[in-house]
Coordinates of C-alpha atoms in Angstrom, one line a residue:
Chain A
X1 CA 16.1 109.2 115.3
X2 CA 12.7 110.8 114.6
X3 CA 12.7 114.4 113.3
X4 CA 9.4 116.3 113.8
X5 CA 8.8 118.1 110.5
X6 CA 6.4 120.9 111.3
X7 CA 4.3 120.1 108.2
X8 CA 4.6 116.3 107.9
X9 CA 5.0 115.2 111.5
X10 CA 7.6 112.7 112.9
X11 CA 9.6 111.1 110.2
X12 CA 12.9 109.1 110.3
X13 CA 16.1 111.1 110.0
X14 CA 17.0 109.5 106.6
X15 CA 14.2 111.6 105.1
X16 CA 16.1 114.8 106.0
X17 CA 19.2 116.6 105.2
X18 CA 21.0 118.4 108.0
X19 CA 21.7 122.1 107.8
X20 CA 23.8 122.6 110.9
X21 CA 23.6 125.5 113.3
X22 CA 20.6 127.8 113.1
X23 CA 22.6 130.6 114.7
X24 CA 24.7 131.7 111.7
X25 CA 23.9 135.3 110.7
X26 CA 25.1 136.6 107.4
X27 CA 27.2 139.7 107.9
X28 CA 24.9 142.8 107.8
X29 CA 27.4 144.7 105.6
X30 CA 29.4 142.0 103.9
X31 CA 31.5 144.4 101.8
X32 CA 32.9 146.0 105.0
X33 CA 33.9 143.0 107.1
X34 CA 37.6 142.1 107.5
X35 CA 39.2 138.8 106.8
X36 CA 38.9 137.6 110.3
X37 CA 35.2 138.4 110.6
X38 CA 34.6 136.8 107.2
X39 CA 36.5 133.7 108.2
X40 CA 34.4 133.4 111.3
X41 CA 31.2 133.6 109.3
X42 CA 32.4 131.0 106.8
X43 CA 34.2 128.5 109.1
X44 CA 33.1 128.8 112.7
X45 CA 29.9 127.3 114.1
X46 CA 28.5 126.6 117.6
X47 CA 29.3 123.0 118.6
X48 CA 27.5 122.7 121.9
X49 CA 27.4 119.5 124.0
X50 CA 23.7 119.8 125.0
X51 CA 20.9 121.7 123.4
X52 CA 21.6 122.9 119.9
X53 CA 19.5 125.1 117.6
X54 CA 19.8 123.7 114.1
X55 CA 18.3 123.6 110.6
X56 CA 16.9 120.6 108.8
X57 CA 15.2 120.2 105.4
X58 CA 12.7 117.5 104.7
X59 CA 14.3 116.5 101.4
X60 CA 12.3 113.3 100.9
X61 CA 9.0 114.9 102.0
X62 CA 7.7 118.4 101.8
X63 CA 11.2 119.8 101.0
X64 CA 10.8 122.7 103.4
X65 CA 13.4 124.1 105.8
X66 CA 12.7 124.5 109.5
X67 CA 14.5 124.9 112.8
X68 CA 14.4 122.8 115.9
X69 CA 16.3 122.4 119.1
X70 CA 18.0 119.0 119.6
X71 CA 20.1 117.8 122.4
X72 CA 23.5 116.6 121.0
X73 CA 23.9 114.1 123.9
X74 CA 20.5 112.5 124.1
X75 CA 19.3 113.4 120.6
X76 CA 16.0 114.5 122.1
X77 CA 14.2 117.0 119.9
X78 CA 12.1 120.0 121.0
X79 CA 10.5 122.0 118.2
X80 CA 11.2 125.7 118.2
Chain B
X1 CA 59.0 90.0 118.5
X2 CA 57.1 86.9 117.2
X3 CA 55.0 86.6 120.3
X4 CA 52.5 89.3 121.3
X5 CA 53.6 91.3 124.3
X6 CA 52.7 89.6 127.6
X7 CA 50.3 91.7 129.7
X8 CA 51.9 92.6 132.9
X9 CA 49.7 93.8 135.8
X10 CA 50.7 97.4 135.8
X11 CA 52.2 99.3 132.9
X12 CA 52.1 102.7 134.6
X13 CA 51.6 104.2 138.0
X14 CA 48.4 105.8 139.0
X15 CA 49.6 108.9 140.8
X16 CA 47.8 111.6 142.6
X17 CA 48.1 114.9 140.7
X18 CA 50.8 117.3 141.8
X19 CA 49.8 120.9 142.3
X20 CA 52.2 122.2 139.6
X21 CA 53.5 120.9 136.3
X22 CA 55.6 122.3 133.5
X23 CA 53.1 121.0 131.0
X24 CA 49.5 119.7 131.4
X25 CA 48.1 117.8 128.5
X26 CA 44.3 117.6 128.5
X27 CA 43.2 114.3 127.0
X28 CA 44.7 110.9 127.6
X29 CA 44.1 109.4 124.2
X30 CA 46.7 108.3 121.7
X31 CA 47.7 111.8 120.7
X32 CA 48.0 113.0 124.3
X33 CA 50.1 110.0 125.4
X34 CA 52.3 110.3 122.3
X35 CA 52.8 114.0 123.0
X36 CA 53.8 113.3 126.6
X37 CA 56.2 110.6 125.4
X38 CA 57.9 112.9 122.9
X39 CA 58.0 115.8 125.3
X40 CA 60.1 113.6 127.6
X41 CA 62.1 111.8 124.9
X42 CA 62.9 114.6 122.5
X43 CA 62.9 117.7 124.8
X44 CA 63.7 116.4 128.2
X45 CA 60.5 117.8 129.7
X46 CA 59.2 115.2 132.2
X47 CA 57.3 117.3 134.7
X48 CA 54.2 116.6 132.7
X49 CA 50.7 115.5 133.5
X50 CA 48.3 113.9 131.1
X51 CA 44.7 114.5 132.4
X52 CA 42.1 112.0 131.3
X53 CA 38.4 112.4 132.1
X54 CA 37.8 108.6 131.9
X55 CA 40.4 105.9 131.4
X56 CA 43.5 106.1 129.2
X57 CA 42.8 105.7 125.6
X58 CA 39.1 105.0 126.1
X59 CA 37.7 107.5 123.6
X60 CA 38.4 107.5 119.9
X61 CA 41.7 105.5 120.5
X62 CA 39.5 102.6 121.6
X63 CA 37.0 103.1 118.8
X64 CA 38.9 103.7 115.6
X65 CA 39.6 101.2 112.8
X66 CA 43.4 101.5 113.1
X67 CA 44.2 102.2 109.4
X68 CA 47.6 103.7 108.9
X69 CA 48.7 105.3 105.6
X70 CA 50.2 108.5 104.3
X71 CA 48.8 108.9 100.8
X72 CA 47.4 112.4 101.2
X73 CA 47.1 114.8 98.3
X74 CA 48.8 118.1 99.4
X75 CA 52.4 118.6 100.2
X76 CA 51.7 119.8 103.7
X77 CA 49.6 116.7 104.6
X78 CA 51.9 114.3 102.8
X79 CA 54.8 115.6 104.9
X80 CA 53.1 115.3 108.3
X81 CA 51.4 111.9 107.6
X82 CA 54.6 110.5 106.0
X83 CA 56.6 111.6 109.1
X84 CA 54.1 109.7 111.1
X85 CA 54.3 106.6 109.0
X86 CA 58.1 106.6 109.3
X87 CA 57.7 106.7 113.0
X88 CA 55.2 103.8 112.9
X89 CA 57.8 101.8 111.0
X90 CA 60.1 101.6 114.0
X91 CA 57.6 102.2 116.8
X92 CA 57.6 98.7 118.2
X93 CA 61.3 98.8 118.7
X94 CA 61.2 102.4 119.9
X95 CA 58.6 101.6 122.6
X96 CA 59.9 98.1 123.3
X97 CA 56.3 96.8 122.8
X98 CA 55.0 94.8 119.9
X99 CA 52.1 97.0 118.7
X100 CA 51.3 94.5 115.9
X101 CA 52.1 97.1 113.3
X102 CA 51.4 95.3 110.0
X103 CA 52.3 96.9 106.7
X104 CA 49.9 94.8 104.7
X105 CA 49.0 97.5 102.2
X106 CA 46.1 99.9 101.9
X107 CA 44.1 99.4 98.7
X108 CA 41.7 102.1 97.6
X109 CA 39.1 100.9 95.1
X110 CA 38.1 103.1 92.2
X111 CA 34.5 102.9 90.8
X112 CA 34.1 105.8 88.4
X113 CA 35.9 108.1 86.0
X114 CA 35.9 110.9 88.5
X115 CA 37.4 108.5 91.1
X116 CA 40.0 107.4 88.7
X117 CA 41.1 110.9 87.9
X118 CA 41.3 111.9 91.5
X119 CA 43.1 108.7 92.4
X120 CA 45.7 108.9 89.6
X121 CA 46.4 112.5 90.5
X122 CA 46.9 111.5 94.1
X123 CA 49.2 108.6 93.1
X124 CA 51.3 111.1 91.2
X125 CA 51.3 113.7 93.9
X126 CA 52.3 111.0 96.4
X127 CA 55.2 109.9 94.3
X128 CA 56.5 113.4 93.8
X129 CA 56.5 113.6 97.6
X130 CA 58.5 110.4 97.9
X131 CA 55.5 108.4 99.2
X132 CA 54.9 104.9 97.8
X133 CA 51.8 104.8 95.7
X134 CA 50.7 102.6 92.8
X135 CA 47.9 102.5 90.3
X136 CA 46.4 99.0 89.9
X137 CA 44.3 97.7 87.0
X138 CA 41.3 95.7 87.9
X139 CA 43.3 92.5 87.3
X140 CA 46.0 93.8 89.6
X141 CA 43.4 94.6 92.2
X142 CA 42.2 91.1 92.0
X143 CA 45.7 89.6 92.2
X144 CA 46.4 91.7 95.3
X145 CA 43.0 91.0 97.0
X146 CA 41.5 87.8 95.5
X147 CA 38.2 87.9 97.4
X148 CA 37.2 91.2 95.9
X149 CA 34.3 91.1 93.4
X150 CA 35.3 92.3 90.0
X151 CA 32.0 91.6 88.3
X152 CA 30.7 94.2 85.9
X153 CA 27.2 93.3 87.0
X154 CA 27.3 95.2 90.3
X155 CA 26.0 98.7 90.7
X156 CA 29.5 100.3 90.9
X157 CA 32.0 98.0 89.2
X158 CA 35.6 98.2 90.2
X159 CA 37.6 99.9 87.4
X160 CA 40.9 100.1 89.2
X161 CA 42.6 100.9 92.5
X162 CA 45.5 102.6 94.2
X163 CA 47.8 100.9 96.6
X164 CA 50.1 102.1 99.3
X165 CA 52.0 99.0 100.2
X166 CA 53.6 100.6 103.3
X167 CA 50.1 101.3 104.7
X168 CA 48.5 98.9 107.2
X169 CA 47.1 98.6 110.7
X170 CA 48.3 98.4 114.3
X171 CA 46.7 97.3 117.5
X172 CA 45.3 100.5 118.9
X173 CA 45.3 99.5 122.6
X174 CA 48.9 98.3 122.5
X175 CA 49.9 101.6 120.9
X176 CA 48.3 103.6 123.7
X177 CA 49.7 101.3 126.4
X178 CA 53.2 101.4 124.9
X179 CA 53.3 105.2 124.8
X180 CA 51.8 105.3 128.3
X181 CA 54.3 102.9 129.8
X182 CA 57.3 104.7 128.3
X183 CA 56.0 108.2 129.2
X184 CA 55.3 107.0 132.8
X185 CA 58.8 105.5 133.0
X186 CA 60.3 108.8 132.2
X187 CA 58.3 110.5 134.9
X188 CA 55.1 111.7 133.2
X189 CA 52.1 111.5 135.5
X190 CA 49.1 109.8 133.8
X191 CA 46.1 110.9 135.8
X192 CA 42.8 109.2 135.0
X193 CA 39.3 110.1 136.2
X194 CA 40.5 113.7 136.2
X195 CA 38.1 116.0 134.3
X196 CA 39.0 119.5 133.4
X197 CA 36.1 121.8 134.5
X198 CA 37.7 125.2 133.7
X199 CA 40.9 127.1 133.2
X200 CA 42.9 129.4 135.4
X201 CA 43.4 132.6 133.3
X202 CA 45.4 135.7 134.1
X203 CA 44.5 138.2 131.3
X204 CA 45.3 136.4 128.1
X205 CA 47.6 133.9 129.7
X206 CA 46.6 130.4 131.0
X207 CA 48.1 129.4 134.3
X208 CA 46.5 126.1 135.0
X209 CA 43.3 124.0 134.9
X210 CA 40.5 123.5 137.3
X211 CA 39.6 119.8 137.6
X212 CA 37.3 117.6 139.6
X213 CA 40.5 116.9 141.7
X214 CA 41.4 120.5 142.3
X215 CA 43.4 123.2 140.7
X216 CA 46.5 122.1 138.8
X217 CA 48.9 124.8 137.9
X218 CA 50.9 124.6 134.7
X219 CA 53.3 126.7 132.7
X220 CA 51.8 125.4 129.5
X221 CA 48.4 123.7 128.8
X222 CA 48.0 121.5 125.7
X223 CA 44.5 120.6 124.6
X224 CA 44.3 117.1 123.0
X225 CA 40.6 116.2 123.3
X226 CA 39.5 115.3 119.8
X227 CA 35.6 115.4 119.7
X228 CA 35.5 117.3 123.0
X229 CA 37.9 120.0 121.9
X230 CA 35.2 122.7 121.6
X231 CA 33.7 121.8 125.0
X232 CA 37.1 122.7 126.5
X233 CA 37.7 125.7 124.2
X234 CA 34.3 127.1 125.1
X235 CA 35.4 127.1 128.8
X236 CA 38.2 129.5 128.0
X237 CA 36.5 131.6 125.3
X238 CA 38.5 130.1 122.4
X239 CA 36.6 129.7 119.2
X240 CA 37.5 126.6 117.1
X241 CA 36.1 125.8 113.6
X242 CA 35.3 122.3 114.7
X243 CA 32.1 120.3 114.6
X244 CA 31.6 117.0 116.4
X245 CA 30.0 114.1 114.7
X246 CA 29.6 110.4 115.4
X247 CA 31.7 108.0 113.3
X248 CA 30.6 104.5 113.5
X249 CA 32.5 101.2 113.2
X250 CA 31.7 97.6 113.6
X251 CA 33.3 94.1 113.9
X252 CA 32.2 90.7 112.9
X253 CA 32.7 87.6 114.8
X254 CA 36.2 86.0 114.7
X255 CA 36.9 84.4 111.3
X256 CA 39.7 82.4 109.8
X257 CA 42.1 84.6 107.9
X258 CA 40.3 85.8 104.7
X259 CA 41.6 89.3 104.0
X260 CA 45.3 90.2 104.3
X261 CA 45.2 93.9 103.3
X262 CA 43.2 97.0 104.1
X263 CA 40.5 97.8 101.5
X264 CA 38.8 101.1 101.2
X265 CA 36.2 102.3 98.8
X266 CA 35.2 106.0 98.8
X267 CA 32.4 105.6 96.3
X268 CA 30.6 102.6 97.6
X269 CA 31.8 103.6 101.0
X270 CA 33.1 101.0 103.3
X271 CA 36.6 100.3 104.5
X272 CA 37.6 96.9 106.0
X273 CA 40.5 95.0 107.4
X274 CA 40.9 91.9 109.4
X275 CA 42.3 92.3 112.8
X276 CA 45.0 89.9 114.1
X277 CA 42.5 88.2 116.3
X278 CA 40.3 87.5 113.3
X279 CA 37.4 89.9 113.3
X280 CA 36.5 91.9 110.3
X281 CA 36.8 95.6 111.2
X282 CA 34.6 97.9 109.2
X283 CA 33.9 101.6 109.0
X284 CA 32.2 104.0 106.7
X285 CA 30.9 107.6 106.6
X286 CA 30.1 109.8 109.6
X287 CA 26.6 110.5 110.7
X288 CA 25.3 113.8 109.3
X289 CA 24.4 115.6 112.5
X290 CA 26.3 117.1 115.4
X291 CA 26.4 114.7 118.3
X292 CA 28.3 113.7 121.4
X293 CA 26.3 110.5 122.0
X294 CA 28.9 107.9 120.8
X295 CA 26.2 106.2 118.9
X296 CA 24.9 106.7 115.3
X297 CA 22.1 105.9 113.0
X298 CA 21.4 102.3 111.9
X299 CA 21.1 103.3 108.2
X300 CA 24.8 104.1 108.1
X301 CA 25.6 100.6 109.2
X302 CA 23.0 99.1 106.8
X303 CA 24.6 101.0 103.8
X304 CA 28.2 100.0 104.7
X305 CA 27.2 96.4 105.1
X306 CA 25.5 96.5 101.7
X307 CA 28.6 97.9 100.2
X308 CA 30.8 95.3 101.9
X309 CA 28.7 92.4 100.7
X310 CA 28.7 93.8 97.1
X311 CA 32.5 94.2 97.1
X312 CA 33.1 90.9 99.1
X313 CA 30.3 88.4 98.5
X314 CA 32.2 86.0 100.8
X315 CA 31.3 88.3 103.7
X316 CA 27.6 87.8 103.2
X317 CA 27.3 85.2 105.9
X318 CA 29.5 86.9 108.5
X319 CA 27.7 88.4 111.5
X320 CA 27.9 91.8 113.0
X321 CA 29.1 91.3 116.6
X322 CA 29.3 94.9 117.8
X323 CA 28.8 98.4 116.5
X324 CA 29.8 101.6 118.2
X325 CA 30.6 105.2 117.5
X326 CA 33.3 107.7 118.4
X327 CA 32.9 111.5 118.4
X328 CA 35.2 112.9 115.7
X329 CA 36.3 116.5 115.5
X330 CA 35.9 117.7 112.0
X331 CA 37.5 120.8 110.6
X332 CA 36.3 122.7 107.5
X333 CA 39.1 121.4 105.3
X334 CA 39.4 117.8 106.7
X335 CA 42.9 118.7 108.0
X336 CA 44.1 119.0 111.6
X337 CA 44.5 122.2 113.6
X338 CA 47.8 121.9 115.4
X339 CA 49.6 124.9 116.9
X340 CA 49.4 128.0 119.0
X341 CA 46.2 129.8 120.1
X342 CA 45.5 133.4 120.8
X343 CA 45.8 132.6 124.5
X344 CA 49.4 132.6 125.8
X345 CA 50.7 129.2 126.9
X346 CA 47.6 127.4 125.5
X347 CA 48.2 125.0 122.6
X348 CA 45.7 123.1 120.5
X349 CA 45.8 119.8 118.7
X350 CA 42.4 118.9 117.2
X351 CA 40.5 118.6 113.9
X352 CA 42.0 115.2 112.9
X353 CA 38.4 114.2 112.3
X354 CA 38.0 110.7 111.0
X355 CA 41.7 110.0 110.6
X356 CA 43.7 110.7 113.7
X357 CA 44.9 107.3 114.6
X358 CA 47.4 107.1 111.8
X359 CA 48.9 110.4 112.9
X360 CA 49.4 109.3 116.5
X361 CA 53.2 109.3 116.6
X362 CA 53.6 112.1 114.1
X363 CA 51.2 114.4 115.8
X364 CA 52.7 113.7 119.2
X365 CA 56.2 114.5 117.8
X366 CA 55.3 117.8 116.3
X367 CA 52.9 118.8 119.1
X368 CA 55.6 118.1 121.7
X369 CA 58.0 120.3 119.6
X370 CA 55.4 123.1 119.5
X371 CA 54.8 123.0 123.2
X372 CA 58.5 122.8 124.1
X373 CA 59.6 125.6 121.9
X374 CA 56.5 127.8 122.0
X375 CA 56.4 127.7 118.2
X376 CA 55.3 125.2 115.6
X377 CA 57.5 122.5 114.2
X378 CA 58.1 123.1 110.5
X379 CA 55.7 120.2 109.7
X380 CA 52.8 121.8 111.5
X381 CA 53.3 125.5 110.5
X382 CA 50.7 125.1 107.7
X383 CA 48.1 123.6 110.2
X384 CA 47.6 126.6 112.5
X385 CA 44.3 128.2 113.4
X386 CA 45.2 131.3 111.3
X387 CA 44.5 129.5 108.1
X388 CA 40.8 130.1 108.7
X389 CA 41.5 133.8 108.4
X390 CA 44.1 133.7 105.6
X391 CA 42.2 131.2 103.6
X392 CA 45.2 128.9 103.1
X393 CA 43.2 125.8 103.6
X394 CA 44.6 122.3 103.1
X395 CA 41.6 120.6 101.5
X396 CA 41.9 116.8 102.1
X397 CA 38.3 115.7 101.7
X398 CA 39.4 113.4 98.9
X399 CA 42.2 111.7 100.7
X400 CA 40.3 111.6 104.0
X401 CA 38.4 108.7 102.5
X402 CA 35.5 109.1 104.9
X403 CA 32.5 110.9 103.7
X404 CA 32.0 114.2 105.5

C-alpha cells in the first residue's frame, strides 16, 4: 500500500506509523466531563467500512503527521 | 473416533426464514453457531435463526489458525477461557463429530528478560487459577520440540518457554459443521445468504431485523459478527469500542509430520502448528491500519517467515502455498465484549480480536445464557460494555500473543 506523504510523495506503508481516526477531539473542558464522556473519548473511535479520515506519521521519512482519507475496503487513498 | 468423520451430503437444512423467531443471531460463524446450539441444548430455546451474510463459517472461522489454550493472565479471562477449554475436551463426543481436537501442547517461547518475567508471572497466575502451566528451561524446550533452534548466535536466542500441555488445535471447519448440524437437528434455522441491512426499533427496544430477504421479527437479537460488529452497531446507533484490522495467516504445502506441538513466539513473532493434513499453519501480528479488505501487507508475511526460519531452520525450504487475512474485532484491552447493550433485547458478543476461535464453545455457552436469561452468566459479568466507563479493564495484551 502506498501512502502519499504531503511532503515526500508516495511511499510504502512500512515507512509510516498509523495514528488511527482523525476525528477524535479532546474534550473542550476535560475537568468537567463525566466518566462516560471520558470513557468515550479514550476508548471509542469511528470504525467505518468505507472512507475513513485518519492520521499517519512518516516515521522513516520526514517524521511529520498528516491526515488523509482512505477507503477501508479498497485501501484507496485520497489526500485531505 | 479413529477415522475422520465421513462427509455426508447435507449436514443441515437450508430453510426459508420464518417471519418471527424468539431469538435471531446475526452472524453464522463459530460463535453464532455455538450460541444457537447452547440456546437449544441448555435452555430449550429452539425457535432460533442464525442469519449469515455469506455461507456458514466462511469468515474468521475459515481463516483462523485454530490454536486452543486457556493460559490467560487475569482471573476473569482465565475463568472464561478455561471454561471453553473444558468444553473442547469433550466436544467431539458432545457433538458426535470428530473435530480433530488434539491436545498437543502450546509452547510459548521466551527471548528476553522482560518476556521471562511476564511468562513466569503468567505461569504462576495460571496455576493459582487451576490451569496447567509449566516453565521450561531451554533444554526442556528442545526436548519438547526438537526442531527448534536453540543457538545463541541468532538475533533473539531462546532463553526458556512456557507450556500448556492441554492446549492444542482442532479442525475449524469440522467444529462449525458439528455445531451447525446439532443446532439444526434441534430446530434452529441456519439461514445463509441473508444479510442484515437494518434493525426494527421501537423506542429503545429492538423488535427484529431488516434483511435482504425481508423483515424478520424477533423477541431478542444477538449480534455475533466479529470484524463487522461495528457495521451492524452503526445501523442501530450503538457505539462499540471496536476497531477492525486484518490479521493474516498462511499455510505451506503438505509436509511429512515435522512439528507435533503448537509453538508461539511473542517477541520474534510467529506462531506455527502443523495441521492434521500436513501443512504448516502460521500466523503473526495484525496489520496496523483499520481495514475490511480481508488482505494485508506483504511485509507482515515477510517478517513472520523470517522469524519462522530463524526459530526452525528446517522450514527454510518449505513453500508458502496460500496467504489470506481475516478481519478481527479488536477491543481496547484485548478482551471480549459479551453482554447486554443499552438497547433492550439487543445483545452483543464481539471484541475477541485475534483469539476468538479458542473461545468458540465457551463464548457460545455464556452468550446463550445471557440471551436466555436477559442477564450475563457469572463468567461474562466482567466483560460487559460498561467497563469502558468504569475503567475495570481486563488487559490481556500480554496473553493475547498477537501484536496489537
